[in-house]
Tab-separated table of C-alpha atoms and ligand atoms in Angstrom:
chain	number	residue	atom	x	y	z
A	332	MET	CA	-101.486	35.741	-73.810
A	333	ASN	CA	-98.836	36.489	-75.728
A	334	GLN	CA	-97.755	40.798	-75.555
A	335	ALA	CA	-96.222	40.588	-78.870
A	336	ARG	CA	-98.703	39.585	-80.610
A	337	LYS	CA	-100.060	42.535	-82.621
A	338	GLU	CA	-103.866	43.928	-82.642
A	339	ILE	CA	-105.792	43.059	-85.718
A	340	PRO	CA	-106.790	46.912	-87.258
A	341	ARG	CA	-109.976	47.946	-86.856
A	342	SER	CA	-110.799	49.864	-89.588
A	343	ASN	CA	-109.918	53.993	-88.670
A	344	ALA	CA	-112.380	56.010	-86.977
A	345	ALA	CA	-114.047	58.196	-89.978
A	346	SER	CA	-115.050	55.171	-91.730
A	347	ALA	CA	-118.459	53.127	-91.882
A	348	PRO	CA	-118.441	50.839	-89.268
A	349	ARG	CA	-117.332	47.079	-90.272
A	350	ILE	CA	-120.037	44.508	-89.844
A	351	LEU	CA	-119.773	40.543	-90.511
A	352	VAL	CA	-122.842	38.454	-90.537
A	353	VAL	CA	-122.858	34.787	-89.919
A	354	GLU	CA	-125.709	33.132	-91.743
A	355	ASP	CA	-126.433	29.696	-93.276
A	356	GLU	CA	-130.100	30.750	-94.433
A	357	SER	CA	-129.419	32.920	-97.904
A	358	ASP	CA	-131.912	34.748	-97.541
A	359	LEU	CA	-132.016	36.038	-93.997
A	360	ALA	CA	-128.543	36.957	-94.814
A	361	LEU	CA	-129.216	39.064	-98.232
A	362	LEU	CA	-132.733	41.037	-96.216
A	363	LEU	CA	-129.803	42.096	-92.996
A	364	ALA	CA	-127.134	43.032	-95.522
A	365	TYR	CA	-130.079	44.572	-97.006
A	366	ASN	CA	-130.587	46.582	-94.142
A	367	LEU	CA	-127.711	47.322	-92.661
A	368	GLU	CA	-126.079	48.491	-95.222
A	369	ALA	CA	-129.266	50.688	-95.700
A	370	GLU	CA	-128.552	52.629	-92.189
A	371	GLY	CA	-124.934	52.984	-93.738
A	372	TYR	CA	-122.693	49.271	-92.969
A	373	VAL	CA	-120.613	48.276	-95.229
A	374	VAL	CA	-121.315	44.631	-94.316
A	375	GLU	CA	-119.747	41.137	-95.454
A	376	SER	CA	-121.344	37.662	-95.228
A	377	VAL	CA	-120.744	34.222	-94.944
A	378	GLU	CA	-122.998	31.194	-94.801
A	379	ARG	CA	-119.826	28.480	-92.503
A	380	GLY	CA	-118.835	28.648	-89.282
A	381	ASP	CA	-115.056	27.750	-90.375
A	382	GLU	CA	-116.062	30.403	-93.550
A	383	ALA	CA	-116.179	33.011	-90.051
A	384	GLU	CA	-113.547	31.982	-88.022
A	385	LEU	CA	-110.694	32.386	-91.376
A	386	ARG	CA	-112.338	36.058	-92.041
A	387	LEU	CA	-112.512	36.839	-87.906
A	388	ALA	CA	-108.193	35.682	-88.314
A	389	GLU	CA	-107.843	38.183	-91.044
A	390	SER	CA	-109.430	41.339	-89.869
A	391	ALA	CA	-112.692	42.092	-87.002
A	392	PRO	CA	-114.982	43.693	-87.979
A	393	ASP	CA	-116.751	46.754	-85.155
A	394	LEU	CA	-119.768	43.978	-84.710
A	395	VAL	CA	-120.727	40.524	-85.142
A	396	ILE	CA	-123.879	39.467	-86.328
A	397	LEU	CA	-124.028	35.664	-85.372
A	398	ASP	CA	-126.373	31.883	-85.734
A	399	TRP	CA	-126.179	29.826	-83.796
A	400	MET	CA	-126.396	27.032	-85.584
A	401	LEU	CA	-124.252	27.038	-88.840
A	402	PRO	CA	-122.407	24.986	-90.146
A	403	GLY	CA	-118.343	24.090	-90.203
A	404	VAL	CA	-118.352	25.394	-86.413
A	405	SER	CA	-121.656	26.279	-84.384
A	406	GLY	CA	-121.995	30.099	-83.808
A	407	LEU	CA	-121.820	29.417	-79.932
A	408	GLU	CA	-118.289	28.204	-80.404
A	409	ILE	CA	-117.127	31.084	-82.802
A	410	CYS	CA	-118.228	33.726	-79.431
A	411	ARG	CA	-115.918	31.084	-76.918
A	412	ARG	CA	-113.414	30.842	-79.717
A	413	LEU	CA	-113.349	35.195	-79.950
A	414	ARG	CA	-113.848	35.505	-76.474
A	415	ALA	CA	-111.078	33.293	-75.980
A	416	ARG	CA	-108.400	35.807	-78.373
A	417	GLU	CA	-107.293	38.888	-76.942
A	418	ASN	CA	-107.558	40.968	-79.747
A	419	THR	CA	-111.387	40.193	-80.590
A	420	ARG	CA	-112.119	39.753	-76.556
A	421	THR	CA	-114.604	42.567	-76.362
A	422	LEU	CA	-115.528	42.311	-80.172
A	423	PRO	CA	-119.376	43.016	-80.010
A	424	VAL	CA	-121.403	39.978	-81.091
A	425	ILE	CA	-125.390	38.987	-81.610
A	426	MET	CA	-125.893	35.989	-81.192
A	427	VAL	CA	-129.433	35.103	-83.779
A	428	THR	CA	-130.838	31.622	-83.132
A	429	ALA	CA	-134.370	30.303	-83.505
A	430	ARG	CA	-133.940	28.696	-80.465
A	431	GLY	CA	-136.372	30.534	-77.481
A	432	GLU	CA	-135.959	28.754	-74.865
A	433	GLU	CA	-134.562	31.226	-71.902
A	434	ALA	CA	-131.727	28.001	-71.197
A	435	GLU	CA	-131.014	29.023	-74.513
A	436	ARG	CA	-130.962	32.244	-73.679
A	437	VAL	CA	-128.947	32.156	-70.752
A	438	ARG	CA	-126.131	29.553	-72.752
A	439	GLY	CA	-125.771	31.892	-75.530
A	440	LEU	CA	-125.262	34.574	-72.964
A	441	SER	CA	-122.717	32.741	-70.941
A	442	VAL	CA	-120.771	32.016	-74.026
A	443	GLY	CA	-119.825	35.970	-74.439
A	444	ALA	CA	-123.120	37.200	-76.395
A	445	ASP	CA	-123.526	40.742	-76.065
A	446	ASP	CA	-126.582	40.836	-77.488
A	447	TYR	CA	-129.841	37.965	-78.785
A	448	VAL	CA	-132.255	37.879	-80.930
A	449	VAL	CA	-134.329	34.703	-81.355
A	450	LYS	CA	-135.925	33.630	-84.732
A	451	PRO	CA	-138.283	35.209	-86.125
A	452	PHE	CA	-137.351	38.976	-85.342
A	453	SER	CA	-137.729	41.914	-86.541
A	454	VAL	CA	-135.870	43.534	-88.337
A	455	PRO	CA	-135.632	47.361	-87.151
A	456	GLU	CA	-135.833	45.801	-83.106
A	457	LEU	CA	-132.001	44.192	-84.810
A	458	MET	CA	-130.793	47.210	-86.683
A	459	ALA	CA	-131.706	49.227	-82.730
A	460	ARG	CA	-129.247	46.544	-81.238
A	461	VAL	CA	-126.800	47.221	-84.129
A	462	ARG	CA	-126.871	50.953	-83.658
A	463	ALA	CA	-126.985	50.220	-79.459
A	464	LEU	CA	-123.990	48.042	-78.974
A	465	LEU	CA	-121.625	49.847	-81.518
A	466	ARG	CA	-122.678	53.777	-79.563
A	467	ARG	CA	-121.683	51.688	-76.967
A	468	SER	CA	-118.334	50.041	-78.090
A	469	ARG	CA	-117.489	52.537	-80.112
A	470	PRO	CA	-118.981	56.217	-79.725
A	471	GLU	CA	-116.535	58.464	-81.678
A	472	ARG	CA	-117.777	56.405	-84.506
A	473	ILE	CA	-121.025	57.171	-83.918
A	474	ALA	CA	-121.224	61.228	-84.080
A	475	ASP	CA	-124.820	62.007	-84.359
A	476	ARG	CA	-123.721	64.978	-87.090
A	477	LEU	CA	-122.050	65.807	-89.589
A	478	ASN	CA	-122.678	69.321	-91.094
A	479	ALA	CA	-120.666	71.645	-93.278
A	480	GLY	CA	-121.651	75.159	-93.911
A	481	ASP	CA	-125.619	74.783	-94.540
A	482	LEU	CA	-125.380	71.412	-95.092
A	483	ASP	CA	-126.524	69.053	-92.282
A	484	LEU	CA	-126.515	66.037	-91.777
A	485	ASP	CA	-128.154	63.570	-89.114
A	486	ARG	CA	-126.838	59.869	-88.494
A	487	GLU	CA	-129.688	58.855	-86.328
A	488	THR	CA	-132.545	60.326	-88.315
A	489	ARG	CA	-130.789	59.438	-91.801
A	490	ARG	CA	-131.973	63.019	-92.983
A	491	VAL	CA	-129.913	65.171	-94.841
A	492	ARG	CA	-131.108	68.814	-94.779
A	493	ARG	CA	-128.906	72.901	-97.178
A	494	GLY	CA	-130.180	75.133	-95.137
A	495	SER	CA	-134.041	74.998	-94.492
A	496	ARG	CA	-134.265	72.166	-97.545
A	497	ASP	CA	-134.731	68.706	-96.192
A	498	ILE	CA	-132.875	66.829	-99.078
A	499	HIS	CA	-133.733	63.041	-100.347
A	500	LEU	CA	-131.110	60.760	-100.843
A	501	GLY	CA	-130.856	56.829	-101.495
A	502	PRO	CA	-129.385	54.602	-99.237
A	503	THR	CA	-126.123	54.914	-101.345
A	504	GLU	CA	-126.157	58.795	-101.961
A	505	PHE	CA	-126.594	59.435	-98.228
A	506	ARG	CA	-123.832	57.167	-97.430
A	507	LEU	CA	-122.019	58.495	-100.094
A	508	LEU	CA	-122.023	62.089	-98.430
A	509	GLU	CA	-121.471	60.618	-95.033
A	510	TYR	CA	-118.006	59.397	-96.298
A	511	LEU	CA	-117.273	62.127	-97.893
A	512	LEU	CA	-118.595	64.743	-94.971
A	513	GLU	CA	-116.366	62.981	-92.737
A	514	LYS	CA	-112.900	63.314	-94.295
A	515	PRO	CA	-113.743	67.646	-95.915
A	516	GLY	CA	-110.988	67.425	-98.134
A	517	ARG	CA	-109.561	64.646	-98.434
A	518	VAL	CA	-109.396	63.040	-102.055
A	519	PHE	CA	-110.971	59.597	-102.805
A	520	SER	CA	-110.075	57.732	-105.541
A	521	ARG	CA	-112.323	55.557	-107.385
A	522	ALA	CA	-110.693	52.762	-105.641
A	523	GLN	CA	-111.103	54.285	-102.175
A	524	LEU	CA	-115.132	54.829	-102.507
A	525	LEU	CA	-116.494	51.366	-104.403
A	526	ASP	CA	-114.467	49.970	-100.744
A	527	GLY	CA	-115.409	52.137	-97.693
A	528	VAL	CA	-119.079	52.971	-99.555
A	529	TRP	CA	-120.248	49.822	-100.910
A	530	GLY	CA	-117.537	47.641	-99.041
A	531	GLN	CA	-114.616	45.427	-100.676
A	532	ALA	CA	-116.338	42.395	-101.493
A	533	ALA	CA	-118.508	44.783	-104.287
A	534	GLU	CA	-117.672	43.685	-107.987
A	535	ILE	CA	-118.787	47.061	-109.131
A	536	ASP	CA	-117.450	49.251	-112.158
A	537	GLU	CA	-115.802	52.163	-111.009
A	538	ARG	CA	-118.057	54.496	-113.404
A	539	THR	CA	-120.535	54.213	-110.840
A	540	VAL	CA	-118.998	55.894	-108.412
A	541	ASP	CA	-119.941	58.848	-111.176
A	542	VAL	CA	-123.211	58.132	-111.590
A	543	HIS	CA	-124.256	58.000	-107.558
A	544	VAL	CA	-122.014	61.004	-107.594
A	545	GLY	CA	-123.416	63.310	-109.708
A	546	ARG	CA	-127.257	62.245	-108.616
A	547	LEU	CA	-125.408	63.169	-104.985
A	548	ARG	CA	-123.765	66.945	-106.521
A	549	LYS	CA	-127.975	66.820	-108.975
A	550	ALA	CA	-129.997	66.052	-104.594
A	551	LEU	CA	-126.932	68.253	-103.065
A	552	SER	CA	-127.545	71.629	-105.062
A	553	ARG	CA	-130.291	73.214	-106.486
A	554	GLY	CA	-129.428	76.924	-109.028
A	555	ARG	CA	-126.662	78.340	-108.143
A	556	GLU	CA	-125.944	76.740	-104.933
A	557	ARG	CA	-122.846	75.575	-104.287
A	558	ASP	CA	-121.613	72.245	-105.388
A	559	PRO	CA	-119.684	70.832	-102.020
A	560	ILE	CA	-118.712	68.009	-103.908
A	561	ARG	CA	-115.494	68.679	-105.685
A	562	THR	CA	-113.949	66.806	-108.873
A	563	VAL	CA	-110.488	66.333	-108.811
A	564	ARG	CA	-109.270	65.300	-112.173
A	565	GLY	CA	-107.625	62.126	-112.880
A	566	THR	CA	-108.035	60.683	-109.124
A	567	GLY	CA	-111.290	61.289	-107.937
A	568	TYR	CA	-113.608	62.820	-105.385
A	569	ALA	CA	-113.367	64.983	-102.019
A	570	PHE	CA	-115.675	67.058	-99.950
A	571	ASP	CA	-114.574	70.487	-101.068
A	572	GLU	CA	-113.293	71.518	-97.657
A	573	THR	CA	-113.843	75.460	-98.211
A	574	PHE	CA	-117.230	74.664	-98.139
A	575	GLY	CA	-119.321	77.121	-96.170
A	576	LYS	CA	-116.290	79.098	-95.362
A	577	PRO	CA	-115.731	82.741	-96.198
B	1081	LIG	CA1	-128.661	28.217	-89.133
């Protein structure tokens, strides 16, 4: 193994885990992306095995959901190649397949997949496996709770509370709060928020960020309660690092 070869940088510890979905059934790919995004992950989907190889060579995600039967290069072969490369040897991989026979399961695990689900599978079960695998591979990414002042965000239950009040947020507002709260005081531009919260592939107008920040603020603060989000004119937004402090 070439020692000089640099590890492909993963996204930094404070941002959302990135998941690559390699699935050629577009309905299933959409369903997975929708559910993973709702859990706060940043998702990228590709339909072909060779396309997946190109993406994986560019930058390693935090986890790969890999269909077995793919056009281009098979999931089995992709998994084998990932395991053969130093920088992706420990990258968590969940294999997805229509084949349920025990021999196939063993074969999938023998090329180094960390876990294995058989179609049709239950989406909540797959989500639980994704969480378990990420927790095992990068525990620092999955601190259960984030809080500041009287505001508390629980990633496990996806609940947000302010004092004794439950705050109901849509998935995007939840993710936005989580993202800002991971780095109190840090000012994010709208482009950075789009990248971190919606994902790089998102082709969304930057004003969308303002709309969601507006909704988040409205949900978080009632009456004269202090607004924990700071607008930095001409730059973007930050979670106010003085929030909850005297
Ligand atoms: Ca397939």
